[in-house]
Coordinates of C-alpha atoms in Angstrom, one line a residue:
X1 CA 0.0 0.0 0.0
X2 CA 1.3 3.4 -1.0
X3 CA 2.5 5.8 1.7
X4 CA 1.4 9.3 0.8
X5 CA 3.8 11.1 3.0
X6 CA 6.8 8.9 2.0
X7 CA 6.0 9.4 -1.7
X8 CA 5.5 13.1 -1.3
X9 CA 8.9 13.4 0.4
X10 CA 10.5 11.4 -2.4
X11 CA 9.0 13.7 -5.0
X12 CA 10.0 16.9 -3.1
X13 CA 13.5 15.5 -2.8
X14 CA 13.6 14.7 -6.5
X15 CA 12.4 18.2 -7.5
X16 CA 15.4 19.7 -5.7
X17 CA 17.9 17.8 -7.9
X18 CA 19.7 19.6 -10.7
X19 CA 17.5 19.7 -13.9
X20 CA 14.4 18.7 -11.9
X21 CA 14.5 22.0 -10.0
X22 CA 13.4 23.9 -13.2
X23 CA 10.5 23.3 -15.5
X24 CA 11.4 20.7 -18.2
X25 CA 9.8 22.9 -20.8
X26 CA 10.4 26.6 -20.0
X27 CA 13.0 26.6 -17.3
X28 CA 10.8 28.3 -14.6
X29 CA 12.2 27.6 -11.1
X30 CA 10.7 25.4 -8.5
X31 CA 8.1 23.4 -10.5
X32 CA 5.2 22.0 -8.4
X33 CA 3.7 19.8 -11.0
X34 CA 4.7 16.6 -12.8
X35 CA 3.6 14.5 -15.8
X36 CA 3.4 10.9 -14.6
X37 CA 3.2 9.7 -18.2
X38 CA 6.3 11.5 -19.4
X39 CA 8.3 11.6 -16.2
X40 CA 9.0 15.4 -16.2
X41 CA 8.5 18.1 -13.6
X42 CA 6.8 21.2 -15.0
X43 CA 5.6 24.7 -13.8
X44 CA 2.0 25.6 -13.4
X45 CA 1.8 27.5 -16.7
X46 CA 3.3 24.6 -18.8
X47 CA 1.1 22.1 -16.9
X48 CA -1.9 23.8 -18.6
X49 CA -0.7 22.6 -22.1
X50 CA 0.1 19.2 -20.7
X51 CA -3.5 18.9 -19.5
X52 CA -4.7 19.6 -23.0
X53 CA -2.8 16.5 -24.2
X54 CA -4.4 13.7 -22.1
X55 CA -3.4 11.0 -24.5
X56 CA 0.2 12.1 -24.2
X57 CA 0.6 13.5 -20.7
X58 CA -1.1 13.3 -17.3
X59 CA -0.5 15.9 -14.7
X60 CA -0.5 15.8 -10.9
X61 CA 0.6 18.2 -8.1
X62 CA 3.7 16.9 -6.3
X63 CA 2.4 18.5 -3.1
X64 CA -1.4 18.1 -3.2
X65 CA -2.2 15.0 -5.1
X66 CA -2.0 11.3 -4.1
X67 CA 0.9 9.4 -5.8
X68 CA 0.9 5.6 -6.2
X69 CA 4.2 3.8 -5.6
X70 CA 4.4 2.8 -9.3
X71 CA 4.1 6.4 -10.5
X72 CA 6.8 7.6 -8.1
X73 CA 9.1 4.8 -9.4
X74 CA 8.4 5.9 -13.0
X75 CA 9.4 9.5 -12.1
X76 CA 12.6 8.2 -10.5
X77 CA 13.3 6.3 -13.7
X78 CA 13.0 9.4 -15.9
X79 CA 13.2 12.9 -14.5
X80 CA 13.9 16.1 -16.6
X81 CA 17.4 15.3 -17.7
X82 CA 16.6 11.8 -19.1
X83 CA 13.3 12.9 -20.6
X84 CA 14.8 16.0 -22.4
X85 CA 17.8 13.9 -23.6
X86 CA 15.1 11.8 -25.4
X87 CA 12.5 14.4 -26.5
X88 CA 15.0 17.1 -27.4
X89 CA 17.6 14.9 -29.0
X90 CA 17.4 16.5 -32.5
X91 CA 16.3 20.1 -31.8
X92 CA 17.9 22.3 -34.6
X93 CA 20.3 25.0 -33.2
X94 CA 18.1 27.8 -34.6
X95 CA 14.8 26.5 -33.2
X96 CA 13.6 28.8 -30.5
X97 CA 13.4 27.2 -27.0
X98 CA 10.8 29.2 -25.0
X99 CA 11.7 30.7 -21.6
X100 CA 9.5 31.3 -18.6
X101 CA 8.4 34.8 -19.6
X102 CA 7.7 34.0 -23.3
X103 CA 4.2 34.2 -24.7
X104 CA 1.7 31.3 -24.5
X105 CA 1.8 30.4 -28.2
X106 CA 5.6 29.7 -28.1
X107 CA 5.4 27.5 -25.0
X108 CA 2.3 25.7 -26.2
X109 CA 3.8 24.8 -29.6
X110 CA 7.1 23.9 -28.0
X111 CA 5.4 21.4 -25.7
X112 CA 3.3 20.0 -28.6
X113 CA 6.3 19.7 -30.8
X114 CA 8.3 17.9 -28.1
X115 CA 5.7 15.4 -26.9
X116 CA 2.7 15.2 -29.2
X117 CA 4.4 15.4 -32.6
X118 CA 7.8 14.2 -31.4
X119 CA 9.6 16.5 -33.8
X120 CA 13.0 16.2 -32.1
X121 CA 13.4 12.6 -31.1
X122 CA 14.8 11.6 -34.5
X123 CA 11.7 9.6 -35.4
X124 CA 9.9 12.4 -37.3
X125 CA 12.6 14.6 -38.8
X126 CA 10.4 15.2 -41.8
X127 CA 8.1 17.4 -39.7
X128 CA 10.9 19.9 -39.4
X129 CA 10.9 20.5 -43.1
X130 CA 8.3 23.2 -42.9
X131 CA 10.7 25.5 -41.1
X132 CA 14.1 24.1 -42.0
X133 CA 13.9 23.3 -45.8
X134 CA 15.3 26.8 -46.8
X135 CA 12.0 27.8 -48.3
X136 CA 8.8 28.9 -46.6
X137 CA 5.6 30.2 -48.1
X138 CA 2.4 31.1 -46.3
X139 CA -0.5 33.5 -46.0
X140 CA -0.4 35.9 -43.0
X141 CA -2.7 38.6 -41.8
X142 CA -0.7 41.9 -42.0
X143 CA -1.6 45.3 -40.5
X144 CA -2.0 48.1 -43.0
X145 CA 0.7 50.8 -42.9
X146 CA -1.8 53.7 -42.5
X147 CA -4.7 52.0 -40.7
X148 CA -5.6 49.3 -38.2
X149 CA -7.0 46.9 -40.7
X150 CA -5.3 43.5 -41.1
X151 CA -5.3 42.1 -44.7
X152 CA -4.2 38.8 -46.0
X153 CA -0.7 38.9 -47.6
X154 CA 1.4 36.1 -49.1
X155 CA 4.9 35.8 -47.6
X156 CA 7.8 34.0 -49.3
X157 CA 11.1 33.3 -47.3
X158 CA 14.1 32.0 -49.2
X159 CA 17.5 30.8 -48.1
X160 CA 18.8 31.0 -51.7
X161 CA 19.1 34.8 -51.6
X162 CA 18.4 35.3 -47.9
X163 CA 15.3 37.4 -48.4
X164 CA 11.7 37.6 -47.1
X165 CA 9.2 38.9 -49.7
X166 CA 5.6 39.7 -49.3
X167 CA 2.9 40.2 -51.9
X168 CA -0.3 42.3 -51.9
X169 CA -2.4 39.3 -53.1
X170 CA -1.9 35.6 -53.5
X171 CA -1.4 35.7 -57.3
X172 CA 1.0 38.7 -57.5
X173 CA 4.4 38.0 -59.0
X174 CA 5.9 41.4 -58.1
X175 CA 6.6 41.7 -54.3
X176 CA 5.5 44.7 -52.3
X177 CA 8.8 44.5 -50.4
X178 CA 12.0 42.4 -50.5
X179 CA 13.6 42.3 -47.1
X180 CA 17.2 41.2 -46.5
X181 CA 18.1 38.8 -43.7
X182 CA 21.0 41.1 -42.8
X183 CA 19.0 43.3 -40.4
X184 CA 15.8 41.4 -40.1
X185 CA 14.3 40.6 -36.6
X186 CA 11.2 38.8 -35.5
X187 CA 9.6 38.7 -32.1
X188 CA 6.2 37.7 -30.8
X189 CA 4.1 40.7 -29.5
X190 CA 0.6 39.3 -28.8
X191 CA -0.4 42.1 -26.3
X192 CA 0.8 44.9 -28.6
X193 CA -0.8 43.5 -31.7
X194 CA -3.9 42.4 -29.9
X195 CA -3.8 38.8 -31.1
X196 CA -2.4 35.8 -29.2
X197 CA -0.4 34.8 -32.3
X198 CA 0.9 38.3 -33.1
X199 CA 4.4 38.5 -34.6
X200 CA 6.4 41.7 -35.2
X201 CA 8.9 41.6 -38.1
X202 CA 11.4 44.5 -38.1
X203 CA 14.1 45.5 -40.6
X204 CA 16.1 48.5 -41.8
X205 CA 14.8 50.7 -44.6
X206 CA 17.1 53.6 -45.4
X207 CA 18.7 53.4 -42.0
X208 CA 15.3 53.5 -40.2
X209 CA 13.5 50.6 -38.6
X210 CA 10.3 49.5 -40.3
X211 CA 7.8 47.2 -38.6
X212 CA 5.4 44.6 -40.1
X213 CA 2.7 43.4 -37.7
X214 CA 1.3 40.0 -38.7
X215 CA -0.5 37.0 -37.3
X216 CA -2.0 33.6 -38.3
X217 CA -5.0 32.1 -36.7
X218 CA -3.3 28.7 -36.5
X219 CA -0.7 28.6 -33.7
X220 CA 1.4 25.9 -35.3
X221 CA 1.6 27.8 -38.5
X222 CA 2.8 31.1 -37.0
X223 CA 5.4 29.4 -34.8
X224 CA 6.6 27.5 -37.9
X225 CA 6.9 30.8 -39.7
X226 CA 8.9 32.3 -36.8
X227 CA 11.3 29.4 -36.8
X228 CA 11.6 29.4 -40.6
X229 CA 12.7 33.1 -40.2
X230 CA 15.2 32.0 -37.5
X231 CA 16.5 29.2 -39.7
X232 CA 17.1 31.6 -42.6
X233 CA 18.8 34.2 -40.4
X234 CA 21.0 31.4 -38.9
X235 CA 22.0 30.3 -42.4
X236 CA 22.8 33.9 -43.3
X237 CA 24.9 34.4 -40.2
X238 CA 26.8 31.2 -40.9
X239 CA 27.6 32.4 -44.4
X240 CA 28.9 35.7 -43.2
X241 CA 31.1 34.0 -40.5
X242 CA 31.5 30.3 -41.5
X243 CA 34.1 29.8 -38.7
X244 CA 31.8 31.0 -35.9
X245 CA 30.4 28.4 -33.4
X246 CA 26.7 27.8 -33.4
X247 CA 26.6 28.8 -29.7
X248 CA 27.9 32.3 -30.7
X249 CA 25.5 32.7 -33.6
X250 CA 22.3 31.6 -32.0
X251 CA 21.9 34.7 -29.7
X252 CA 22.3 36.9 -32.8
X253 CA 19.4 35.3 -34.8
X254 CA 16.6 37.3 -33.3
X255 CA 16.4 39.7 -30.3
X256 CA 13.9 41.0 -27.9
X257 CA 13.8 44.5 -26.4
X258 CA 14.8 44.9 -22.8
X259 CA 12.2 47.6 -22.4
X260 CA 9.5 49.3 -24.4
X261 CA 6.6 51.6 -23.7
X262 CA 5.4 55.2 -23.8
X263 CA 7.4 58.2 -22.6
X264 CA 7.1 61.9 -23.4
X265 CA 10.0 63.6 -25.1
X266 CA 11.0 67.2 -25.9
X267 CA 13.2 68.7 -28.5
X268 CA 17.0 69.7 -28.4
X269 CA 16.4 73.2 -26.8
X270 CA 14.2 71.5 -24.2
X271 CA 11.6 74.2 -24.6
X272 CA 9.6 72.4 -27.4
X273 CA 6.3 70.9 -26.2
X274 CA 6.6 67.3 -24.8
X275 CA 5.1 64.7 -27.2
X276 CA 4.1 61.2 -26.2
X277 CA 6.1 58.6 -28.1
X278 CA 6.5 54.8 -28.1
X279 CA 10.1 53.9 -27.2
X280 CA 12.0 50.6 -27.6
X281 CA 15.5 49.9 -26.2
X282 CA 17.6 47.0 -27.5
X283 CA 20.8 45.7 -26.0
X284 CA 22.1 44.0 -29.1
X285 CA 22.4 47.2 -31.2
X286 CA 22.5 49.6 -28.2
X287 CA 19.7 51.6 -29.8
X288 CA 16.8 53.6 -28.4
X289 CA 14.2 53.8 -31.1
X290 CA 10.9 55.8 -31.0
X291 CA 7.6 55.7 -32.8
X292 CA 4.5 57.8 -32.8
X293 CA 2.5 54.8 -31.5
X294 CA 3.2 51.2 -30.5
X295 CA 1.9 50.0 -33.9
X296 CA 3.6 52.5 -36.2
X297 CA 5.3 51.0 -39.2
X298 CA 8.2 53.5 -39.4
X299 CA 10.6 54.6 -36.8
X300 CA 10.7 58.4 -36.2
X301 CA 14.2 58.4 -34.9
X302 CA 16.8 56.6 -32.8
X303 CA 19.6 57.3 -30.3
X304 CA 22.7 55.3 -30.0
X305 CA 23.7 54.5 -26.4
X306 CA 27.4 54.0 -25.7
X307 CA 29.3 53.4 -22.5
X308 CA 30.1 55.6 -19.6
X309 CA 33.7 55.8 -20.9
X310 CA 32.4 57.3 -24.1
X311 CA 30.4 60.0 -22.4
X312 CA 27.0 58.3 -21.9
X313 CA 25.1 58.4 -18.6
X314 CA 21.5 58.5 -17.3
X315 CA 19.9 60.0 -14.2
X316 CA 16.6 60.4 -12.5
X317 CA 14.7 63.7 -13.0
X318 CA 15.1 66.5 -15.5
X319 CA 17.2 69.7 -15.6
X320 CA 15.8 72.6 -13.5
X321 CA 13.9 75.3 -15.3
X322 CA 12.9 73.0 -18.1
X323 CA 9.5 73.1 -19.7
X324 CA 7.2 70.6 -18.0
X325 CA 4.9 68.0 -19.7
X326 CA 1.7 66.1 -18.6
X327 CA 3.8 63.4 -17.0
X328 CA 6.2 64.2 -14.1
X329 CA 8.7 61.4 -13.6
X330 CA 11.8 62.5 -15.5
X331 CA 14.7 60.6 -17.1
X332 CA 17.7 62.5 -18.4
X333 CA 20.1 60.7 -20.9
X334 CA 23.4 62.4 -21.5
X335 CA 25.3 61.7 -24.7
X336 CA 28.4 63.3 -26.2
X337 CA 26.2 65.3 -28.7
X338 CA 23.2 66.4 -26.6
X339 CA 21.0 65.9 -23.6
X340 CA 17.8 63.9 -24.0
X341 CA 14.9 64.5 -21.5
X342 CA 12.0 62.1 -21.1
X343 CA 9.0 62.0 -18.8
X344 CA 7.2 58.9 -17.6
X345 CA 3.7 58.5 -16.4
X346 CA 4.5 56.3 -13.4
X347 CA 7.4 56.1 -11.0
X348 CA 7.8 52.4 -11.7
X349 CA 8.2 53.2 -15.4
X350 CA 10.8 55.7 -14.5
X351 CA 12.8 53.2 -12.5
X352 CA 12.5 50.5 -15.2
X353 CA 13.7 52.9 -18.0
X354 CA 16.7 54.0 -15.9
X355 CA 17.6 50.4 -15.2
X356 CA 17.3 49.6 -18.9
X357 CA 19.6 52.5 -19.9
X358 CA 22.1 51.6 -17.2
X359 CA 22.2 48.0 -18.4
X360 CA 23.1 49.1 -21.9
X361 CA 25.6 51.7 -20.7
X362 CA 27.3 49.1 -18.5
X363 CA 27.9 46.6 -21.3
X364 CA 31.2 46.9 -23.3
X365 CA 30.9 48.0 -26.9
X366 CA 31.7 45.4 -29.6
X367 CA 33.4 46.2 -32.9
X368 CA 30.1 46.4 -34.8
X369 CA 28.8 49.0 -32.4
X370 CA 31.6 51.5 -33.4
X371 CA 30.5 51.2 -37.1
X372 CA 26.9 52.2 -36.1
X373 CA 27.8 54.7 -33.5
X374 CA 25.6 57.7 -34.3
X375 CA 22.5 59.5 -33.3
X376 CA 19.7 59.3 -35.8
X377 CA 17.5 62.4 -35.4
X378 CA 13.8 62.4 -35.9
X379 CA 11.8 62.8 -39.1
X380 CA 10.6 66.3 -39.9
X381 CA 7.1 65.4 -39.0
X382 CA 8.0 65.1 -35.3
X383 CA 9.5 68.5 -34.6
X384 CA 9.8 70.3 -37.9
X385 CA 13.5 71.3 -38.5
X386 CA 14.1 71.1 -34.8
X387 CA 16.6 68.2 -35.1
X388 CA 14.7 66.2 -32.5

């Protein structure tokens, strides 16, 4: 007869062991749940997807549920390390492995790919062809440049010339845009786009960032599209630097911002009216970009952020005697060329922006940063001829 307390203690001891002490699927610390059909310990969020796969996985709480002796023995036989060695045996280096804070669609499809479709065990490598063949074609809903309406557009991704093309209709032969893999980035933005499968694709157009906001109603399709982009970017990076190790190239495939949101900004004289803008700060290119709204297609301007040794610093507040805005929590960014003043709506936002600036400033500059070291001023529509 099973001893509930003894089995509970065994499970609680097991979950403290290396690899078991983090979710098998997203790496979240201190997982409290386990799949007794797969032998893995998972977090509460990932356990939700496991519950949706009853033929594949069965979930119990390691603290609250009754565990039979045979189930505990099964968990001891497997565990996260052994299970992942089997289910993640053939994950391509470019394939995105979701982390704790990633969006639901990424984690959901990762779990389904691992356990339901068994894409990475070596048994079903053909299933990887949709994103690893070097050619991807699909229909996505794309937000219009000047309005909020999403329209169907055909997208064509090719590793042959390292481009992403999109067409205004399914039968068009002439693309609306041809986007190079050189500066392309893709990141899921479900909250910003207003769709659980929302994907933001960004690239440089005449030295300014341009955004495409897309989604697909099918979660597997949009994640396959995302990983096809990553596969093509990875191939491009390997061509540029064939001697680089995969582990060095993978972090460069796509990047997420370390902070984004609204702030108010003023012009170079600091007497121009404050205007509300959407800001994005990236660590990879050390760039603070800003847009009129969160869903604007074209960047209004950008500021390069160097190190303290190069004359960059950030502090709380704004210079005395400056014009005030609607918001009152100031952030002052010093650069060798000028002083930038921003205002935040909440004190928490102010702290987060200052922390984000300090993080970038504290990181040493790489050779490629010196090539792009400049301040890109705003377009004339922001502050006409003001240089802001």
